[in-house]
PDB file of C-alpha atoms in Angstrom:
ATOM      1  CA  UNK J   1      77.493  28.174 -88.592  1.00  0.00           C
ATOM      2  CA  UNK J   2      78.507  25.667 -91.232  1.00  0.00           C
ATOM      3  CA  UNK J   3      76.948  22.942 -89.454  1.00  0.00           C
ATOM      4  CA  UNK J   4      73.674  24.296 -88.943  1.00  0.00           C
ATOM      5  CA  UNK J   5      74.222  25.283 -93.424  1.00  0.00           C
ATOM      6  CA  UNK J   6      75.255  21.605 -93.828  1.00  0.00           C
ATOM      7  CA  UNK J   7      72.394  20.749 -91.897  1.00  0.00           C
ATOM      8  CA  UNK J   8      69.948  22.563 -93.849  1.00  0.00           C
ATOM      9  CA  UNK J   9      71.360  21.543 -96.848  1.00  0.00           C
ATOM     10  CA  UNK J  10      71.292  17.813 -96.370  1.00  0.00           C
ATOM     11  CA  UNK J  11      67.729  17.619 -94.629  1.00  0.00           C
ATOM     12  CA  UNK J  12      66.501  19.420 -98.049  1.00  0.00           C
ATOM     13  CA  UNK J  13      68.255  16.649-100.151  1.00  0.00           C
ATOM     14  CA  UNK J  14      67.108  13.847 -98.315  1.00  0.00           C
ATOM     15  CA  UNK J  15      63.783  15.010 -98.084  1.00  0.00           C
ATOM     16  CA  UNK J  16      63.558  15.274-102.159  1.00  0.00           C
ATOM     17  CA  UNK J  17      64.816  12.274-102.422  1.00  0.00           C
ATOM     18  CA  UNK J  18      62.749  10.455-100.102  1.00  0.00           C
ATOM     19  CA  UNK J  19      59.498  12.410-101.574  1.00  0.00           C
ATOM     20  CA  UNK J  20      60.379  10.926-104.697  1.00  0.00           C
ATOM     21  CA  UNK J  21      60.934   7.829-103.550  1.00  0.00           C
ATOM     22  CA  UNK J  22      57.538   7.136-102.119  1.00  0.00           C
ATOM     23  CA  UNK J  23      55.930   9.019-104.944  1.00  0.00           C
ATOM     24  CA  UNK J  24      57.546   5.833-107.056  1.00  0.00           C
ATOM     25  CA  UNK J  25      55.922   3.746-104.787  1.00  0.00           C
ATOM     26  CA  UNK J  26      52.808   5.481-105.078  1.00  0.00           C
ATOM     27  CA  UNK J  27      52.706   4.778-108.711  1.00  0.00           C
ATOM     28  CA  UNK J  28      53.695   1.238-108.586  1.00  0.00           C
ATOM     29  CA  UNK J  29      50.801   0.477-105.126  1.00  0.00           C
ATOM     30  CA  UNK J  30      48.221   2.707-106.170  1.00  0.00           C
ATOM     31  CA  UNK J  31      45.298   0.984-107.774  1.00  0.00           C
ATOM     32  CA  UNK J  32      44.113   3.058-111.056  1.00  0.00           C
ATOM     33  CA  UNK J  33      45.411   6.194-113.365  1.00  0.00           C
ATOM     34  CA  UNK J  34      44.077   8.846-111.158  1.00  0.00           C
ATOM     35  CA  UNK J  35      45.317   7.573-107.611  1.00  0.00           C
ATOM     36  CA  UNK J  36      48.892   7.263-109.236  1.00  0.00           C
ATOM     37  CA  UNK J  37      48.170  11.162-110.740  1.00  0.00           C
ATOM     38  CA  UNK J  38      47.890  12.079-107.302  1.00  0.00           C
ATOM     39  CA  UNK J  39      51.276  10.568-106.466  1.00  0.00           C
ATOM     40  CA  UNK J  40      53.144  11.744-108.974  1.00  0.00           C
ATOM     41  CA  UNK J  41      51.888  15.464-109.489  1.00  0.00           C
ATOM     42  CA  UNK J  42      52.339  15.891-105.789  1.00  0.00           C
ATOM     43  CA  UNK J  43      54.821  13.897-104.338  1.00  0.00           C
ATOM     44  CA  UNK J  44      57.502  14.612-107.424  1.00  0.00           C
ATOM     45  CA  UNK J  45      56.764  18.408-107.700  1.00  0.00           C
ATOM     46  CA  UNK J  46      58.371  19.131-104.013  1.00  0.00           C
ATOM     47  CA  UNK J  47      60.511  16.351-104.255  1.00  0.00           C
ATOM     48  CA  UNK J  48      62.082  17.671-106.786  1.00  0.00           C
ATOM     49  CA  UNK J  49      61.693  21.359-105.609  1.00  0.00           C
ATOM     50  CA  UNK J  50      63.174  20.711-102.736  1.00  0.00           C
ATOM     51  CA  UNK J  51      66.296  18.909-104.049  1.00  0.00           C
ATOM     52  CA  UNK J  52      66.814  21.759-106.259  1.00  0.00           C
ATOM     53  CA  UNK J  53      66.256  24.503-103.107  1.00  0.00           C
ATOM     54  CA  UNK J  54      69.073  22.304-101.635  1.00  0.00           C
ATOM     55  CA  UNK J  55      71.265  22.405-104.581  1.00  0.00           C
ATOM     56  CA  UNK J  56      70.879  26.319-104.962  1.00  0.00           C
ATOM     57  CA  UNK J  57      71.367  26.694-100.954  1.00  0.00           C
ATOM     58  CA  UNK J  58      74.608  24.540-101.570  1.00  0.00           C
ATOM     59  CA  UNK J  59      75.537  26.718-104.263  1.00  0.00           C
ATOM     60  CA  UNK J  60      75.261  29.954-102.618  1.00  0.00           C
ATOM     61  CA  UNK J  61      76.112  29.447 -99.345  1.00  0.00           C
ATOM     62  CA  UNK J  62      79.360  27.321 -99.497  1.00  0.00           C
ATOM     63  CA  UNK J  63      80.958  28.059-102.963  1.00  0.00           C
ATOM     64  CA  UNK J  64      79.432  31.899-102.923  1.00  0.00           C
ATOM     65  CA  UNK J  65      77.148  31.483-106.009  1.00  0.00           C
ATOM     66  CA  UNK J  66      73.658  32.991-106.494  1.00  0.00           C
ATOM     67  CA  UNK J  67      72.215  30.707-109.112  1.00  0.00           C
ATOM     68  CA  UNK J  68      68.900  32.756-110.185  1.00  0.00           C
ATOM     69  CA  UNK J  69      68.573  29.756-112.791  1.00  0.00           C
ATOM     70  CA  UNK J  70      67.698  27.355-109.739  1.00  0.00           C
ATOM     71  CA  UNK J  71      64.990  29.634-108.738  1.00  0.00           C
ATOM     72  CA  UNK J  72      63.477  30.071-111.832  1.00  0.00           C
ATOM     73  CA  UNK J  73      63.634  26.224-112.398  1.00  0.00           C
ATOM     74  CA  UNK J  74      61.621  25.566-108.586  1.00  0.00           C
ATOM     75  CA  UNK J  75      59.299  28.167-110.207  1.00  0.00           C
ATOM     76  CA  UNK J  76      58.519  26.786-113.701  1.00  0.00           C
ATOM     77  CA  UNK J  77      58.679  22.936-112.034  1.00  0.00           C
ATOM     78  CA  UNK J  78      55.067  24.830-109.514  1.00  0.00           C
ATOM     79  CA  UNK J  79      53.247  25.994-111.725  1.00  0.00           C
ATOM     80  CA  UNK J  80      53.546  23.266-115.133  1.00  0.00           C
ATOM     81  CA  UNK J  81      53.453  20.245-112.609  1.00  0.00           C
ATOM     82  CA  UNK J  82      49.550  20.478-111.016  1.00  0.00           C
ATOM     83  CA  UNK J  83      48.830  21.519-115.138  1.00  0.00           C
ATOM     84  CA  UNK J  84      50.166  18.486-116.994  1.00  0.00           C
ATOM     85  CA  UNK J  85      48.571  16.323-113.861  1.00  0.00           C
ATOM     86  CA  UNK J  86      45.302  17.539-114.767  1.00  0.00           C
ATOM     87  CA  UNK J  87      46.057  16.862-118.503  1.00  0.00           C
ATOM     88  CA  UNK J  88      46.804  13.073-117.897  1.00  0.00           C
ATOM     89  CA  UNK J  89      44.201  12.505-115.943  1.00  0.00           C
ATOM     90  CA  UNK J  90      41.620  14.097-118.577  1.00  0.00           C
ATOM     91  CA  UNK J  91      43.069  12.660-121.115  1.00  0.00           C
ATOM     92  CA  UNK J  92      42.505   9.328-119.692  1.00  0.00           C
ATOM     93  CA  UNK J  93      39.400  10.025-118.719  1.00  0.00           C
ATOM     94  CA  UNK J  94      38.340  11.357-122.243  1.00  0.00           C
ATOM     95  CA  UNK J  95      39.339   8.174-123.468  1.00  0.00           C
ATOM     96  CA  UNK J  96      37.728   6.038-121.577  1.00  0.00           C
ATOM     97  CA  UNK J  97      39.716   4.153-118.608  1.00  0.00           C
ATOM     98  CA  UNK J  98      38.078   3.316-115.986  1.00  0.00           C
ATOM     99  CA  UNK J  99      37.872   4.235-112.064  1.00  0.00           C
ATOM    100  CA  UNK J 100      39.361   1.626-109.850  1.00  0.00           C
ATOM    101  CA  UNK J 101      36.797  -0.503-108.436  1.00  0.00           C
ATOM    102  CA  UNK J 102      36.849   0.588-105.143  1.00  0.00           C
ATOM    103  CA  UNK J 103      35.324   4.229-106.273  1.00  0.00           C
ATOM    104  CA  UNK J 104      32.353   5.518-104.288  1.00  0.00           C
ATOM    105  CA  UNK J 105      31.126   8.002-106.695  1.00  0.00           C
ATOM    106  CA  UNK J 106      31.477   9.793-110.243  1.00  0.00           C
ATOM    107  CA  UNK J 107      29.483  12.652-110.728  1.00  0.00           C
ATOM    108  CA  UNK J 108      31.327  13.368-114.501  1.00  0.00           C
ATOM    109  CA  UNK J 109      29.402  10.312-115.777  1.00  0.00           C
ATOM    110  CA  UNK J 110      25.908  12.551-115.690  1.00  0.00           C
ATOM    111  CA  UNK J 111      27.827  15.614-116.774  1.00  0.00           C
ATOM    112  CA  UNK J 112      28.955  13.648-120.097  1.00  0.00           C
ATOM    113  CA  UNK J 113      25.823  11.646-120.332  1.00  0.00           C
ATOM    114  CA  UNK J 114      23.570  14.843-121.144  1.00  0.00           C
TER     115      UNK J 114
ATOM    116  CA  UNK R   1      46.142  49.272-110.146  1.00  0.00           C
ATOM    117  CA  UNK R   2      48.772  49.584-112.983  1.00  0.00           C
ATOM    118  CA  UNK R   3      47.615  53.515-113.499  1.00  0.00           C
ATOM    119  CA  UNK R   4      49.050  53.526-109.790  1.00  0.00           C
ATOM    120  CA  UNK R   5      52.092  51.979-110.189  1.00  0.00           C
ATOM    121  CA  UNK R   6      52.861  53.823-113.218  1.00  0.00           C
ATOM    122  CA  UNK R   7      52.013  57.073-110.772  1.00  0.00           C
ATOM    123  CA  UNK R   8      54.394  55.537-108.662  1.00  0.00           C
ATOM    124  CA  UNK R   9      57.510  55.292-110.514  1.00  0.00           C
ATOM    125  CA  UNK R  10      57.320  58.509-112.110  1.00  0.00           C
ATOM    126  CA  UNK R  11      57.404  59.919-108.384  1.00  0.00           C
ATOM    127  CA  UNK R  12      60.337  58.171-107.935  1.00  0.00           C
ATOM    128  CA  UNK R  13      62.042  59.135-110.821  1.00  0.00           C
ATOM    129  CA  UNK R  14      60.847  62.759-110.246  1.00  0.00           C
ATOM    130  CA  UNK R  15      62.410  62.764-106.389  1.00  0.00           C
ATOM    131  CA  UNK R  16      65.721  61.216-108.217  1.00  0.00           C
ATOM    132  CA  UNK R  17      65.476  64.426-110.421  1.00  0.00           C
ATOM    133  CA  UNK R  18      65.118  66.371-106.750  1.00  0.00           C
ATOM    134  CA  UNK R  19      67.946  64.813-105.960  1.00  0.00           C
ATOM    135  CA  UNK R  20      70.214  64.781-108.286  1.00  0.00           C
ATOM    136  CA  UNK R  21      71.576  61.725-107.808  1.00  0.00           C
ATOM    137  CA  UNK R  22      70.712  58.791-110.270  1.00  0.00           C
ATOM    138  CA  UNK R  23      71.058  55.371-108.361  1.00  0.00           C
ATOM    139  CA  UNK R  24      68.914  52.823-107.123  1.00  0.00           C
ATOM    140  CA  UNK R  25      68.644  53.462-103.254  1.00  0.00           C
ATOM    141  CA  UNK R  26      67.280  57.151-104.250  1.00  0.00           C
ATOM    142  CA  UNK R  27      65.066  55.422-106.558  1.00  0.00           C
ATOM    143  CA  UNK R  28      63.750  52.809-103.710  1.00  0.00           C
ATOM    144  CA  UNK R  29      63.620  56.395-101.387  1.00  0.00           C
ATOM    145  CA  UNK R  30      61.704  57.855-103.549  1.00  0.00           C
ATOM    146  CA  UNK R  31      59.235  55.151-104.297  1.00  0.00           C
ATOM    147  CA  UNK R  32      58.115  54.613-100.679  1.00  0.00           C
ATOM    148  CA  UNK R  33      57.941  58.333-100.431  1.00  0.00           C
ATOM    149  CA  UNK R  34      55.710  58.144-104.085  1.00  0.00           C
ATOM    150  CA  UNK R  35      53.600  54.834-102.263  1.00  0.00           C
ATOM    151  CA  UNK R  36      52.956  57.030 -98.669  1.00  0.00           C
ATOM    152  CA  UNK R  37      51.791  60.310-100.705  1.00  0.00           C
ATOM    153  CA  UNK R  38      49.305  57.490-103.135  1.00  0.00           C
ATOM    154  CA  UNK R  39      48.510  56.323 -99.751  1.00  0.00           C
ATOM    155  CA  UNK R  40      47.347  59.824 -98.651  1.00  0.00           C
ATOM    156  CA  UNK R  41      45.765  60.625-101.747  1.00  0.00           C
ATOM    157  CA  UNK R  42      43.899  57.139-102.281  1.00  0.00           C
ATOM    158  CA  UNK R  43      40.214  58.625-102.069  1.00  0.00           C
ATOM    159  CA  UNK R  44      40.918  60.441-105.614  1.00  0.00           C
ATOM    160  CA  UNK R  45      41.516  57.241-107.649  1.00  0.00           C
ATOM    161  CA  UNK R  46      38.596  54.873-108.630  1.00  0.00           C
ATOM    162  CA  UNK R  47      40.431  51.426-107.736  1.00  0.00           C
ATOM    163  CA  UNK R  48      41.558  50.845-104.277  1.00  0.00           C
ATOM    164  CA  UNK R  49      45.379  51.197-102.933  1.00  0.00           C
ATOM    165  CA  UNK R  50      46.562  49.178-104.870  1.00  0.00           C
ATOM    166  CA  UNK R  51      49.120  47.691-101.941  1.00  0.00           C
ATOM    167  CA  UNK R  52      46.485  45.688-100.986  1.00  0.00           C
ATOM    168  CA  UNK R  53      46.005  43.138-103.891  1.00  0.00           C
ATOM    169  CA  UNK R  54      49.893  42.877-104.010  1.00  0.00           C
ATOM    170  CA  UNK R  55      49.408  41.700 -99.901  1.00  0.00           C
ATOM    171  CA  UNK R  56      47.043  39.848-101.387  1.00  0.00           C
ATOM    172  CA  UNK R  57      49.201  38.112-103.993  1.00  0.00           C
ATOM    173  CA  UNK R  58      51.670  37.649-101.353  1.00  0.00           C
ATOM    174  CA  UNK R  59      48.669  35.892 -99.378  1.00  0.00           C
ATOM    175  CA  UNK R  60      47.535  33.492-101.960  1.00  0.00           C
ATOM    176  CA  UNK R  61      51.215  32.613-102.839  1.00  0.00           C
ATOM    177  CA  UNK R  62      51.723  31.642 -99.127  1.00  0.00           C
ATOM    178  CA  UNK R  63      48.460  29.849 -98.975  1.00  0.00           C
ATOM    179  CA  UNK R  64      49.707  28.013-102.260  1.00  0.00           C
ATOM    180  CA  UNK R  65      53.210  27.129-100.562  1.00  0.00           C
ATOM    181  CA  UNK R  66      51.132  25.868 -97.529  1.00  0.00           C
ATOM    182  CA  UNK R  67      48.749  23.596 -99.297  1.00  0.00           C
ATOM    183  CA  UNK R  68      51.724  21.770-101.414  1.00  0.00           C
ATOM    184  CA  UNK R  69      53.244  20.831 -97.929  1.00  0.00           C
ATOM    185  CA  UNK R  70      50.047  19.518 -96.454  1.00  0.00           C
ATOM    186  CA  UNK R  71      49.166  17.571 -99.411  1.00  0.00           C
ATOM    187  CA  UNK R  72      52.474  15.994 -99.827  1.00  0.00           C
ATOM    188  CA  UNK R  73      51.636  14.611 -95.660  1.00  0.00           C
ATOM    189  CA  UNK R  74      48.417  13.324 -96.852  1.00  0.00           C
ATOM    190  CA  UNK R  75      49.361  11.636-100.056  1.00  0.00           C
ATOM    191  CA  UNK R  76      52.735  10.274 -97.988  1.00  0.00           C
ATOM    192  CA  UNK R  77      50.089   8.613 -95.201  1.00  0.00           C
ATOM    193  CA  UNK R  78      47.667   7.497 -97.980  1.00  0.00           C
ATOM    194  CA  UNK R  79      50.982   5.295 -99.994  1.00  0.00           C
ATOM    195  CA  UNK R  80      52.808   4.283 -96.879  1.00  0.00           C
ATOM    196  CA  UNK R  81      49.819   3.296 -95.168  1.00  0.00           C
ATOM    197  CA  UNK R  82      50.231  -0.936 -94.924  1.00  0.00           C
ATOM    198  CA  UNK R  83      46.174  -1.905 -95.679  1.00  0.00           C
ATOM    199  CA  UNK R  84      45.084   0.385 -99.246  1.00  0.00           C
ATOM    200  CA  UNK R  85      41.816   1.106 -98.454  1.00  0.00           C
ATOM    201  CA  UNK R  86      41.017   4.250-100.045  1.00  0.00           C
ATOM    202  CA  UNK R  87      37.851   5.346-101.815  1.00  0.00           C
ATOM    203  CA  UNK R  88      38.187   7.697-104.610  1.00  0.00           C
ATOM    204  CA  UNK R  89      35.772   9.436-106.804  1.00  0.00           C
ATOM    205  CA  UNK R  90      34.851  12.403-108.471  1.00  0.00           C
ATOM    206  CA  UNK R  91      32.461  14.949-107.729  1.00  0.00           C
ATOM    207  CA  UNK R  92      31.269  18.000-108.793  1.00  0.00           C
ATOM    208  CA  UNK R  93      32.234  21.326-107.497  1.00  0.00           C
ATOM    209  CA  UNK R  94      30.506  24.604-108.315  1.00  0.00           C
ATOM    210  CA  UNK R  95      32.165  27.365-108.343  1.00  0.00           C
ATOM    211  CA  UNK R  96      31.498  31.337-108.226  1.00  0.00           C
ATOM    212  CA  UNK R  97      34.961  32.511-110.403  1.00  0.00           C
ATOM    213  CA  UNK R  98      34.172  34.216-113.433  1.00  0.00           C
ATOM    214  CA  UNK R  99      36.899  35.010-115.656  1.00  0.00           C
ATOM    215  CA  UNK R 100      39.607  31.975-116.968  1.00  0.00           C
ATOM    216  CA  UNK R 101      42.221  32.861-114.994  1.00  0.00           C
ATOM    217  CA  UNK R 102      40.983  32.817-111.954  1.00  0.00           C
ATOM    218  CA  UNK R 103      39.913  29.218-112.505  1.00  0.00           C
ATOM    219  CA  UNK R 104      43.065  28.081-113.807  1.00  0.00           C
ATOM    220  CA  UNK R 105      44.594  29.572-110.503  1.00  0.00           C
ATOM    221  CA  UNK R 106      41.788  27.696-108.636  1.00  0.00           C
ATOM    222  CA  UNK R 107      42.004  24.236-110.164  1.00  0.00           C
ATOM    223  CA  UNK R 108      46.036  24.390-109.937  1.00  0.00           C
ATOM    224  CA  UNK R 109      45.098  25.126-105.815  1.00  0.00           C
ATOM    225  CA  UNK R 110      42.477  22.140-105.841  1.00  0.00           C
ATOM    226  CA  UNK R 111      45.103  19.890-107.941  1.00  0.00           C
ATOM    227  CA  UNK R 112      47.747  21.124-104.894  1.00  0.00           C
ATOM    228  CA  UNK R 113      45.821  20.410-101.876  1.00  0.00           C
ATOM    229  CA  UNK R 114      45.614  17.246-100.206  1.00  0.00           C
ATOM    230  CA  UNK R 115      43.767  14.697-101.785  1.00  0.00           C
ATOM    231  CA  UNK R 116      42.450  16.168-105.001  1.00  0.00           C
ATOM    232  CA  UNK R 117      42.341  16.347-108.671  1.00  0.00           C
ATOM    233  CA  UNK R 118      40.688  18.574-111.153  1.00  0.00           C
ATOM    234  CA  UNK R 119      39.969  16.061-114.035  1.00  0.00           C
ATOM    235  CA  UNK R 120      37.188  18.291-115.789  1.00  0.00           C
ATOM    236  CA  UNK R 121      36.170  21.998-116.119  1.00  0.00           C
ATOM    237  CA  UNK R 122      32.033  21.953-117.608  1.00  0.00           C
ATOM    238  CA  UNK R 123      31.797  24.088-120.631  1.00  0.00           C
ATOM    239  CA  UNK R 124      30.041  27.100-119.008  1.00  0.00           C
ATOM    240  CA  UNK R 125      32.697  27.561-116.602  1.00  0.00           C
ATOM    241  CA  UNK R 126      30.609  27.045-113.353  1.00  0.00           C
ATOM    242  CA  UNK R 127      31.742  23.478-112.282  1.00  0.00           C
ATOM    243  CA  UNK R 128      35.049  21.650-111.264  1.00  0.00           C
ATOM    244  CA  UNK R 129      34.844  18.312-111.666  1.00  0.00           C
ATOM    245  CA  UNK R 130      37.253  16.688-109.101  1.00  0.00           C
ATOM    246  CA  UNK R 131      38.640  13.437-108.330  1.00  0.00           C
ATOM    247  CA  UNK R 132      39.133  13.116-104.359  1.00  0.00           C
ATOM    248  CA  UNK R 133      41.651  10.040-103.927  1.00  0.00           C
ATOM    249  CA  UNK R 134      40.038   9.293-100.040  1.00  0.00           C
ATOM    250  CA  UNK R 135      35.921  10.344-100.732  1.00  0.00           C
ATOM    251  CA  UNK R 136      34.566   9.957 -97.287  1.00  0.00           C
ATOM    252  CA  UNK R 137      37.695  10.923 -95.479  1.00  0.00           C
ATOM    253  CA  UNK R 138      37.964  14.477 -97.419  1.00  0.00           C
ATOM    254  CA  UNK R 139      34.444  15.796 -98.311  1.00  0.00           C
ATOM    255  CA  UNK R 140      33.876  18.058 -95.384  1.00  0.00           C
ATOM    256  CA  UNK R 141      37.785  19.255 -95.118  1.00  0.00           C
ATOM    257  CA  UNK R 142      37.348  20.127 -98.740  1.00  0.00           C
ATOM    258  CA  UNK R 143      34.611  22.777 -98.836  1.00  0.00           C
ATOM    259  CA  UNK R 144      36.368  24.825 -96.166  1.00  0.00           C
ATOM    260  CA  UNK R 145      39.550  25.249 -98.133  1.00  0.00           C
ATOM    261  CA  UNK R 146      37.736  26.064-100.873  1.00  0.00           C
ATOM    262  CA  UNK R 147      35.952  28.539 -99.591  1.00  0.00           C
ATOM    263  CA  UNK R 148      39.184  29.952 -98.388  1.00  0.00           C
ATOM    264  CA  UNK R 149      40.944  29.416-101.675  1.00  0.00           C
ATOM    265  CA  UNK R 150      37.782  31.100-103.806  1.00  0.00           C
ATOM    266  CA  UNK R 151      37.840  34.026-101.019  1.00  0.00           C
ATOM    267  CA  UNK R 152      41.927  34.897-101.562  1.00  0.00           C
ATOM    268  CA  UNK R 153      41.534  34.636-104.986  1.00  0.00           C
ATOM    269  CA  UNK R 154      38.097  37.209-105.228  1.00  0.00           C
ATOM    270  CA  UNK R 155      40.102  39.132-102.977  1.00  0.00           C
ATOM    271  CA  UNK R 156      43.192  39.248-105.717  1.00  0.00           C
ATOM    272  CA  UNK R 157      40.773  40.363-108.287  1.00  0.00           C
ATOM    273  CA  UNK R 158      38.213  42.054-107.036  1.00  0.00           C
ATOM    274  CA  UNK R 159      37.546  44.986-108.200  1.00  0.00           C
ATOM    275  CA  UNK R 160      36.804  49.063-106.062  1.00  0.00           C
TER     276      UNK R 160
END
């Protein structure tokens, strides 16, 4: 039983940390604001979800303590993550930086020209 | 809906009174008993059961859960990928949603599933701008989901 736990536990912890890992790479490869949005508001939200999942499994099941504050934190870290994405990347876009050059298409332009 | 809940509890707390006995497993007794006799009596109200939109808020929370775990596979493949040849852009998206809430809960979808970003909302609230990070790879997957995503949602609010 406590290997399967310990199982569990560590397979949540590595993957957070390897999600945020990549979504650092993400940032540094990626070629303009928006790609690097997409990293980050993705990649870090269950990264770091699933770190904390791990911490409040660890918690609970080997030292015996229900942590509610965990939960709440996996819940507040859902729903304000995809909203400050989509602030950034209006922000920027409001003020003016540019697509990456290898964009296809940008529909926003008309929208703003009329 | 919250007319029936409110129904609901004060069925339990009258079966507690029944009882006599003031704790919570009489109370949880009591409300399934409350929830099978609104169940029974569902043609007299105007709004539906109102069991259904919670299933359906238990749906669309799933969905949500779902969609994180996806995109996270396709933004993973996009950055480990050796050659970067993506093509973003942004396009428009019409929508159907009427009321602000449910298009804040359908942009914070779109911003969750694989491959996009809502960048704008237009002013009359009828069309999500989006920036796709892979253009030609995603268009077609795209209008599926969100013709699933705008369906669960309608279905949360809908109203009769």
């Amino acid at each position: 039983m406590t290997v399967i736990v310990d199982g569990v536990i560590i397979l949540f912890l590595v993957i957070g940390a390897f999600l945020s890992l990549v979504a650092t790479f993400g940032v540094i490869r990626l070629p303009d604001v928006y790609t690097r949005n997409h990293a980050a508001s993705k990649a870090a939200t269950l990264g770091v979800m699933s770190t904390l999942l791990g911490a409040f499994l660890y918690f609970y099941l080997i030292e015996g303590h229900f942590s509610s504050r965990i939960l709440l934190g996996i819940a507040f870290i859902f729903i304000t993550a995809p909203v400050s994405g989509h602030l950034i990347s209006r922000a920027a876009y409001n003020a003016g930086i540019k697509l990456a050059d290898s964009s296809i298409r940008d529909d926003l332009k008309d929208k703003n020209k009329r | 809906m919250a007319f029936q809940i409110l129904l609901n509890f004060f069925l339990a707390f009258l079966w507690m009174f029944l009882q006599v006995s003031f704790n919570s497993s009489t109370f949880i007794v009591g409300y399934i008993l409350g929830l099978i006799l609104i169940y029974g009596m569902r043609r007299f109200f105007k709004q539906e059961f109102y069991m259904r939109r919670v299933w359906a808020v238990f749906y669309l929370t799933l969905l949500f859960f779902k969609e994180l775990i996806l995109a996270n596979i396709d933004v993973l493949r996009v950055i480990l990928k050796p050659k970067l040849d993506i093509q973003p852009g942004i396009f428009a998206m019409p929508t159907e949603l009427k009321s602000d809430w449910e298009i804040t809960l359908l942009s914070s979808l779109i911003t969750l599933t694989p491959g996009t970003l809502v960048i704008d909302v237009s002013d009359d609230n009828k069309v999500l701008y989006v920036h796709a990070i892979d253009l030609p790879d995603v268009h077609d997957a795209i209008d599926g989901i969100k013709n699933s995503f705008e369906k669960a949602i309608m279905e949360v609010s809908r109203n009769g």
